[in-house]
PDB file of C-alpha atoms in Angstrom:
ATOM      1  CA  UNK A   1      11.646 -17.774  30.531  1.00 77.00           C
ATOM      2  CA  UNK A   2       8.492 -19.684  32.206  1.00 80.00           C
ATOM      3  CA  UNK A   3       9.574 -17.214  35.706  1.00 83.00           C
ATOM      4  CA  UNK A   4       9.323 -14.213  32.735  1.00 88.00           C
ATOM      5  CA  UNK A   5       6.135 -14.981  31.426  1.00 88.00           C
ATOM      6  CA  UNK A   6       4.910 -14.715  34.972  1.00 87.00           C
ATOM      7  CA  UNK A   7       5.957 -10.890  35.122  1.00 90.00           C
ATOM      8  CA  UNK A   8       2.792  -9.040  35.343  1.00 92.00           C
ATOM      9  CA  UNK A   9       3.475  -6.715  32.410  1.00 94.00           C
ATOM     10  CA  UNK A  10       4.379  -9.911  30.815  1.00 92.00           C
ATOM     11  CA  UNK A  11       1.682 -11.944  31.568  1.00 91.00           C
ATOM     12  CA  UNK A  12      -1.091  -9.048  30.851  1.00 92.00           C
ATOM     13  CA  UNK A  13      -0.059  -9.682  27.318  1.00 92.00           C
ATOM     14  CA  UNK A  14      -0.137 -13.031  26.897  1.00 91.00           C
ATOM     15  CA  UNK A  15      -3.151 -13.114  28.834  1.00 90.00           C
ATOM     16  CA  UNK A  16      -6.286 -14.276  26.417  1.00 90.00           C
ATOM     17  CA  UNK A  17      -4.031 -15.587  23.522  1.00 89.00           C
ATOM     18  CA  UNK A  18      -3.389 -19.317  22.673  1.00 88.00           C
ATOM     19  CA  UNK A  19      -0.055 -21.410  22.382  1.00 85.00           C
ATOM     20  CA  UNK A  20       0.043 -22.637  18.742  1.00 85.00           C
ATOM     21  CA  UNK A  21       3.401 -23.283  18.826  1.00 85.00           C
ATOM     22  CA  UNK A  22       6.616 -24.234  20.720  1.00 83.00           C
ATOM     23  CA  UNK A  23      10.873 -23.976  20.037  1.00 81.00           C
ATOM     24  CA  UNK A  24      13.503 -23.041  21.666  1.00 75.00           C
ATOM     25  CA  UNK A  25      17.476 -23.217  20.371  1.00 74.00           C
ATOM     26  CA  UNK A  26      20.981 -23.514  22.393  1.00 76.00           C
ATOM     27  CA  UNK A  27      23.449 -21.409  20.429  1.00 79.00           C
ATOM     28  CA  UNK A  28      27.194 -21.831  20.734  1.00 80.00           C
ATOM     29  CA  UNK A  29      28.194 -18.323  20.735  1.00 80.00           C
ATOM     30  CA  UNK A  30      31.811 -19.042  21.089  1.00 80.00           C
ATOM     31  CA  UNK A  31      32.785 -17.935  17.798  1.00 84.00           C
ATOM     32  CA  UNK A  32      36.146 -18.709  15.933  1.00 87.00           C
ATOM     33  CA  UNK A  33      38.315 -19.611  19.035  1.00 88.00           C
ATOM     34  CA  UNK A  34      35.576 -22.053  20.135  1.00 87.00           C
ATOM     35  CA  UNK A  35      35.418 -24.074  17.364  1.00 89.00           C
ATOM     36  CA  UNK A  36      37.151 -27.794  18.125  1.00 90.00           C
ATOM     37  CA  UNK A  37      39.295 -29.872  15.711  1.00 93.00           C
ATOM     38  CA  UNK A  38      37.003 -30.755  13.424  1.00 95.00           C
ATOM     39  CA  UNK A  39      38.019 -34.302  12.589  1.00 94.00           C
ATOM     40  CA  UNK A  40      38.769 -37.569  14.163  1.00 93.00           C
ATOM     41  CA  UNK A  41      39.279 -41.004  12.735  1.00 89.00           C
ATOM     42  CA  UNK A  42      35.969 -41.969  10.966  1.00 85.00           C
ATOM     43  CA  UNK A  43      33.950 -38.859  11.902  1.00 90.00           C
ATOM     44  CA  UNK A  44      33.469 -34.866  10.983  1.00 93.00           C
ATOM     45  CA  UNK A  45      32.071 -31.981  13.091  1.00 93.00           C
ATOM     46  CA  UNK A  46      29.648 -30.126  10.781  1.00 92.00           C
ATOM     47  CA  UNK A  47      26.911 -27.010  11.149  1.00 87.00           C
ATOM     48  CA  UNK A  48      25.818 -26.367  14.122  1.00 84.00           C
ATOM     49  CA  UNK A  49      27.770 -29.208  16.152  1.00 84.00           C
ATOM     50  CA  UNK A  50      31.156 -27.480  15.791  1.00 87.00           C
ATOM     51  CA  UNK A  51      29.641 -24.060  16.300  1.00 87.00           C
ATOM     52  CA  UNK A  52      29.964 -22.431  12.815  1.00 90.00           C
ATOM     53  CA  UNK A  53      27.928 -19.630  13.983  1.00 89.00           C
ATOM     54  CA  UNK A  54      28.169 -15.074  12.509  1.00 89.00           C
ATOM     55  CA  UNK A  55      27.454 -14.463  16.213  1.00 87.00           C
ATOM     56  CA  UNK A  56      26.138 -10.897  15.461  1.00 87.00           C
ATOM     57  CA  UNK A  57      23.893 -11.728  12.946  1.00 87.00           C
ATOM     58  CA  UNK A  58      22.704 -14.670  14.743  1.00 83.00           C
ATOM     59  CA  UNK A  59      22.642 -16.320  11.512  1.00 86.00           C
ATOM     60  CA  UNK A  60      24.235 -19.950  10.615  1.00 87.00           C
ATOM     61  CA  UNK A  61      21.984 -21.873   8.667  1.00 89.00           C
ATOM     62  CA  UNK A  62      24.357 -21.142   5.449  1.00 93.00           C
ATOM     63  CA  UNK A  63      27.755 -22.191   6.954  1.00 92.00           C
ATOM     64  CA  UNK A  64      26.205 -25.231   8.823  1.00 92.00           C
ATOM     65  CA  UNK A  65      24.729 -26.380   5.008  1.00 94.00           C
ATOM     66  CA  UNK A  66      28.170 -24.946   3.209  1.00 96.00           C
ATOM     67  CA  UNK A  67      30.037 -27.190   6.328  1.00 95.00           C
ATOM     68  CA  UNK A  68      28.051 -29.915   5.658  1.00 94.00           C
ATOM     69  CA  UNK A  69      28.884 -30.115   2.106  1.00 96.00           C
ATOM     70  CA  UNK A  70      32.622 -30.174   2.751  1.00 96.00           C
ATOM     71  CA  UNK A  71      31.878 -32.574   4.968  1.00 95.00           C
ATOM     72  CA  UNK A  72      30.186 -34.442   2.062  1.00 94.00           C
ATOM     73  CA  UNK A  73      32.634 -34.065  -0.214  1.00 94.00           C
ATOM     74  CA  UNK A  74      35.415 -35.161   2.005  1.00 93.00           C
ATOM     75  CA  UNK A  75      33.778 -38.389   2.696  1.00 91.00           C
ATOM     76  CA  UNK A  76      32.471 -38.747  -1.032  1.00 91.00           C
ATOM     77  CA  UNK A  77      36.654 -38.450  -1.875  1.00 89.00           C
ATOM     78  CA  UNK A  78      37.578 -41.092   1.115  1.00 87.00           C
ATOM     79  CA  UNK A  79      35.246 -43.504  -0.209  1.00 86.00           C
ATOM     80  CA  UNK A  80      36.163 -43.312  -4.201  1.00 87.00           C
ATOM     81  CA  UNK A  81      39.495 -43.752  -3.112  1.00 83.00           C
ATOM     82  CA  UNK A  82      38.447 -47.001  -1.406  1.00 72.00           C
ATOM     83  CA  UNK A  83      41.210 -47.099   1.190  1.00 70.00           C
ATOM     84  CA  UNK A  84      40.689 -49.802   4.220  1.00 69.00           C
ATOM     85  CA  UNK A  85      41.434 -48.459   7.426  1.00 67.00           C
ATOM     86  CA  UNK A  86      38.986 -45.716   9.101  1.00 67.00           C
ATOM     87  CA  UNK A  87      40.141 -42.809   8.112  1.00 80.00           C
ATOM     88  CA  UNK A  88      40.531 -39.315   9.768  1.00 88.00           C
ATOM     89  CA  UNK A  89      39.322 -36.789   6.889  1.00 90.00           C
ATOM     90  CA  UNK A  90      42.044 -34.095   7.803  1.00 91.00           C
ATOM     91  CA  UNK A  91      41.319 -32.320   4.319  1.00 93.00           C
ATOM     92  CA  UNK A  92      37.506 -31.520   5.380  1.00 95.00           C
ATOM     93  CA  UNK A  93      39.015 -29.613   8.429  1.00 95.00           C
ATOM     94  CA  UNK A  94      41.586 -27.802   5.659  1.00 96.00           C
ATOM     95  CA  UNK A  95      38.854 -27.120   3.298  1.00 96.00           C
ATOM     96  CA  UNK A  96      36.344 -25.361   5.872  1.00 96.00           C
ATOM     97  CA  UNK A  97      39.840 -23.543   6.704  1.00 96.00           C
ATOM     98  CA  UNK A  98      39.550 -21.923   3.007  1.00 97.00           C
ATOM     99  CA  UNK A  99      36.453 -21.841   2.576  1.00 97.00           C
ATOM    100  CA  UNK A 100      34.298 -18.334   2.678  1.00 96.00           C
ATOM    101  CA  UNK A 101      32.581 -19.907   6.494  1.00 95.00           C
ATOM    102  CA  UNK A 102      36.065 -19.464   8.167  1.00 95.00           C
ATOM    103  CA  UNK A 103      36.710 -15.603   6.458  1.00 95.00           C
ATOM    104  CA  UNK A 104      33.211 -15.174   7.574  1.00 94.00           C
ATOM    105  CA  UNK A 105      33.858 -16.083  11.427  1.00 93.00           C
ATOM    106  CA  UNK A 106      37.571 -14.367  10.970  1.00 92.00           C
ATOM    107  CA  UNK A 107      35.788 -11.004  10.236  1.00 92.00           C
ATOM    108  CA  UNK A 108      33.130 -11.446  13.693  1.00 91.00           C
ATOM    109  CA  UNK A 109      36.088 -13.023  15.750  1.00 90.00           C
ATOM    110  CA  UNK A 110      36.318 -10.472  18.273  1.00 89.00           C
ATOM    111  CA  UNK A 111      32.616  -9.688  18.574  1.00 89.00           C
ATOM    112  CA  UNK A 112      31.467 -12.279  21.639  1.00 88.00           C
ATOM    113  CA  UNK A 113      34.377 -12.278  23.579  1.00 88.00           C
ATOM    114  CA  UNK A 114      34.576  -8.226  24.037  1.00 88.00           C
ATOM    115  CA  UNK A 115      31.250  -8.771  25.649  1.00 88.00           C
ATOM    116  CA  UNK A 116      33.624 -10.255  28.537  1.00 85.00           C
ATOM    117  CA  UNK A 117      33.999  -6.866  29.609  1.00 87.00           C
ATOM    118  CA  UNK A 118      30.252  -6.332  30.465  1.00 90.00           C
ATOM    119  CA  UNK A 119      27.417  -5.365  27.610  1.00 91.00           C
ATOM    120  CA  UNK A 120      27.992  -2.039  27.265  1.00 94.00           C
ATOM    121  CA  UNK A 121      31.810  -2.188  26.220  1.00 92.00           C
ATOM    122  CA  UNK A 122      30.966  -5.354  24.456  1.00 90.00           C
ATOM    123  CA  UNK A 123      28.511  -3.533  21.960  1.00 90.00           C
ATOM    124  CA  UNK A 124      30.532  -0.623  21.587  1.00 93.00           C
ATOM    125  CA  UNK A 125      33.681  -2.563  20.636  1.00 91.00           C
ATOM    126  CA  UNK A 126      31.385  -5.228  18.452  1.00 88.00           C
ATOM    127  CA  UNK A 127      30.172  -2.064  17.172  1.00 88.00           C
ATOM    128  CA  UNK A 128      33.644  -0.570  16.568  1.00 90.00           C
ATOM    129  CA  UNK A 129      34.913  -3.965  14.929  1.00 89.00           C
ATOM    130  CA  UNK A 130      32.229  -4.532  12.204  1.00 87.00           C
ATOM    131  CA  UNK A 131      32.003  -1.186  11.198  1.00 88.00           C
ATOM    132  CA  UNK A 132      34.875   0.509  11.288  1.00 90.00           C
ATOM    133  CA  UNK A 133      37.674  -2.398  11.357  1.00 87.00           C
ATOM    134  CA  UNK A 134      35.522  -4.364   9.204  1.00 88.00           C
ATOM    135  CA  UNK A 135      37.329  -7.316  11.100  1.00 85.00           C
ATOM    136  CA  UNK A 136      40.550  -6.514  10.410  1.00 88.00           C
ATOM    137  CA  UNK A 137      41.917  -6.386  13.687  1.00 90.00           C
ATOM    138  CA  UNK A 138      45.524  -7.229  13.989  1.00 92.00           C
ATOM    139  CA  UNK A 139      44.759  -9.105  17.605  1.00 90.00           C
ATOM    140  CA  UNK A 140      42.428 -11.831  18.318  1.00 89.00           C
ATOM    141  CA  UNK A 141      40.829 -11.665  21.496  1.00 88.00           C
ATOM    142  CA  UNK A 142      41.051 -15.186  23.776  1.00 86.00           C
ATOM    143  CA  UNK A 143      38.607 -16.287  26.091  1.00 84.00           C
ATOM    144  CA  UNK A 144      40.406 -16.796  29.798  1.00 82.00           C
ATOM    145  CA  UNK A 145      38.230 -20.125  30.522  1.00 81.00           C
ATOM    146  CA  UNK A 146      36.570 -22.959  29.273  1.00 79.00           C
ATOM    147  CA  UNK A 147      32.925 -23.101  29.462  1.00 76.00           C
ATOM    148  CA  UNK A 148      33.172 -25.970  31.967  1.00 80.00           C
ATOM    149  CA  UNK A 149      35.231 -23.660  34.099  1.00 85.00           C
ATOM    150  CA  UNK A 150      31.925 -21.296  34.722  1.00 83.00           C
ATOM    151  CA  UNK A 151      29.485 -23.656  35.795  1.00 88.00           C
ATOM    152  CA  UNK A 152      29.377 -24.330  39.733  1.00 89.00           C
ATOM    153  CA  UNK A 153      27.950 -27.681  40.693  1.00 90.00           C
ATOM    154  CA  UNK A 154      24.060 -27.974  41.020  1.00 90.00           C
ATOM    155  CA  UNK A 155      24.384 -28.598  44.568  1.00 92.00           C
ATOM    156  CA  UNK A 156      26.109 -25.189  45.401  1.00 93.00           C
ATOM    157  CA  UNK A 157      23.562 -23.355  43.630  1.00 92.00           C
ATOM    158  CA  UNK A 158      20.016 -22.187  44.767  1.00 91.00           C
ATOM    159  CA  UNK A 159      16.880 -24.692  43.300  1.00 89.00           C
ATOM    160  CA  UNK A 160      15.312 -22.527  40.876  1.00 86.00           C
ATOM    161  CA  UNK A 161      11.428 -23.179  41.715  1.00 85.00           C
ATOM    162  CA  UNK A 162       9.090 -22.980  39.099  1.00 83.00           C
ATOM    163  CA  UNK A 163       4.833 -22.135  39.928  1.00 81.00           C
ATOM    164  CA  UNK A 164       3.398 -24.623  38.313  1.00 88.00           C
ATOM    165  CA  UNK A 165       2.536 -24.678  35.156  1.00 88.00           C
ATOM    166  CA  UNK A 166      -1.200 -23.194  34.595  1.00 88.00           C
ATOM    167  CA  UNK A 167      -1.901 -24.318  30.700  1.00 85.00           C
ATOM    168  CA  UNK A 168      -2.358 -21.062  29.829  1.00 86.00           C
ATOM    169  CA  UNK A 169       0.620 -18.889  30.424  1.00 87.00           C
ATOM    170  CA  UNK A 170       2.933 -21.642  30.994  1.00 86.00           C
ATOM    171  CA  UNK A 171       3.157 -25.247  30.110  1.00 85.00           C
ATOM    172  CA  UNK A 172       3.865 -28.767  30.779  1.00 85.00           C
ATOM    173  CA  UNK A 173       7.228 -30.051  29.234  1.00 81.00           C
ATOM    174  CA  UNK A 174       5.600 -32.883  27.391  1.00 81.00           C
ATOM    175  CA  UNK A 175       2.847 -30.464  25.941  1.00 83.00           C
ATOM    176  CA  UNK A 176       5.362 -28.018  24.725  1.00 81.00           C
ATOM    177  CA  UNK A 177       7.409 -30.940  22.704  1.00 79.00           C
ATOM    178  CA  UNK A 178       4.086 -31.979  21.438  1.00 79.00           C
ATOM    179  CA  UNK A 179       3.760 -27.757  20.061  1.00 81.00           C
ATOM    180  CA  UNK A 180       7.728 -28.202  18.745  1.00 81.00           C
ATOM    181  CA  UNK A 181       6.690 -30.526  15.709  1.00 77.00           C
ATOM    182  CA  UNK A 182       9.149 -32.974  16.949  1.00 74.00           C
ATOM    183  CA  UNK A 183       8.138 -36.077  15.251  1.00 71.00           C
ATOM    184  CA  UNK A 184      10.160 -39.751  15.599  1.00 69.00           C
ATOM    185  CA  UNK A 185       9.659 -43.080  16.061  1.00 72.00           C
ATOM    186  CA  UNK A 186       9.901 -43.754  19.770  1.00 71.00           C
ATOM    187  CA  UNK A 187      11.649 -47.115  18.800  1.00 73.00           C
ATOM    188  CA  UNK A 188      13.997 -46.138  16.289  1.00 68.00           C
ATOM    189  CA  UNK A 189      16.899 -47.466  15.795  1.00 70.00           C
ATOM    190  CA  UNK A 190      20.150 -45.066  16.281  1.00 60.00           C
TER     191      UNK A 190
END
C-alpha cells in the first residue's frame, strides 16, 4: 500500500490532504473449508479467530457476535453444571453447526476458492453461484494446499524496500498506531 500511495496518479490525490486517521484489517477469506475445530479442552474459537467470515459481502461482524454468544452460552451451561475437570465444550462447536452462521457460509462456500482459477473465472462462477445456484451446489470445492504451503521463506524472496516515509504521503509505523485509536495499558496484565 505505502509503494501505492507513491504512484503518481496516486499521490497527486493525496497530495495537500491530512491523515486523520489510520486501520487496516487481515481477513481470513478461507471460507467454510477453512474454518478449524472449534473447540479444545478449556477453550472456544469465536468471530473472527475461527474465520466466520460471508466472503462476498465482506461482512462478519454479525456471525463473529452470533459466534460469540454460542460461545457464551456454552460456557454459561459448563459452569451451572459445575463439573471439575476442564472441559472441552463440544456442544458450542454443534450449536454454531445449526445455527443460521454455518447455512450462511454453506450458501458462499464455493465463492473464494473458484477464484483459484484466476479472477476472471472466479467472479463469473461466484457470480454464477449466488445468483443463480443460490448456493445450492451439489459439490463443494476444496482448496489443494494449506496456507503455510504458499509462503516461500523470507530469505528466498526479494527485500521489498520501502522510500522512506515523508509524513505526508506516507508514515511512520508508530505514528500510524497512534491514528488507529489503539489504546492499552503498556503494562497490562494478559
Amino acid at each position: 500500500f505505502q509503494k501505492f500511495k507513491q504512484h503518481p496518479r496516486v499521490k497527486a490525490l493525496l497530495e495537500g490532504g491530512t491523515c486523520i486517521s489510520y486501520g487496516a484489517r487481515v481477513l481470513n477469506e478461507g471460507g467454510l473449508q477453512a474454518i478449524p475445530k472449534l473447540t479444545f479442552p478449556g477453550g472456544m474459537l469465536a468471530g473472527c479467530s475461527a474465520g466466520f467470515l460471508n466472503v462476498p459481502k465482506i461482512k462478519g461482524s454479525h456471525t463473529a457476535m452470533k459466534t460469540g454468544l454460542l460461545a457464551g452460552e456454552a460456557a454459561a451451561q459448563a459452569l451451572l453444571a459445575d463439573s471439575e475437570a476442564p472441559a472441552e465444550l463440544v456442544q458450542y462447536e454443534e450449536s454454531v453447526r445449526n445455527s443460521w452462521v454455518w447455512e450462511e457460509l454453506t450458501k458462499v462456500r464455493n465463492f473464494k476458492p473458484a477464484w483459484h482459477a484466476g479472477m476472471i473465472p472466479g467472479l463469473a462462477y461466484g457470480g454464477a453461484s449466488l445468483m443463480l445456484a443460490r448456493g445450492k451446489e451439489p459439490w463443494t470445492f476444496k482448496w489443494s494446499k494449506k496456507d503455510h504451503e504458499y509462503t516461500k521463506p523470507a530469505a528466498s524472496c526479494k527485500k521489498i524496500e520501502y522510500a522512506k516515509p515523508d509524513g505526508k504521503i506516507s508514515f511512520e509505523l508508530l505514528e500510524n498506531l497512534i491514528r488507529s485509536g489503539v489504546n492499552h495499558d503498556h503494562d497490562q496484565p494478559a
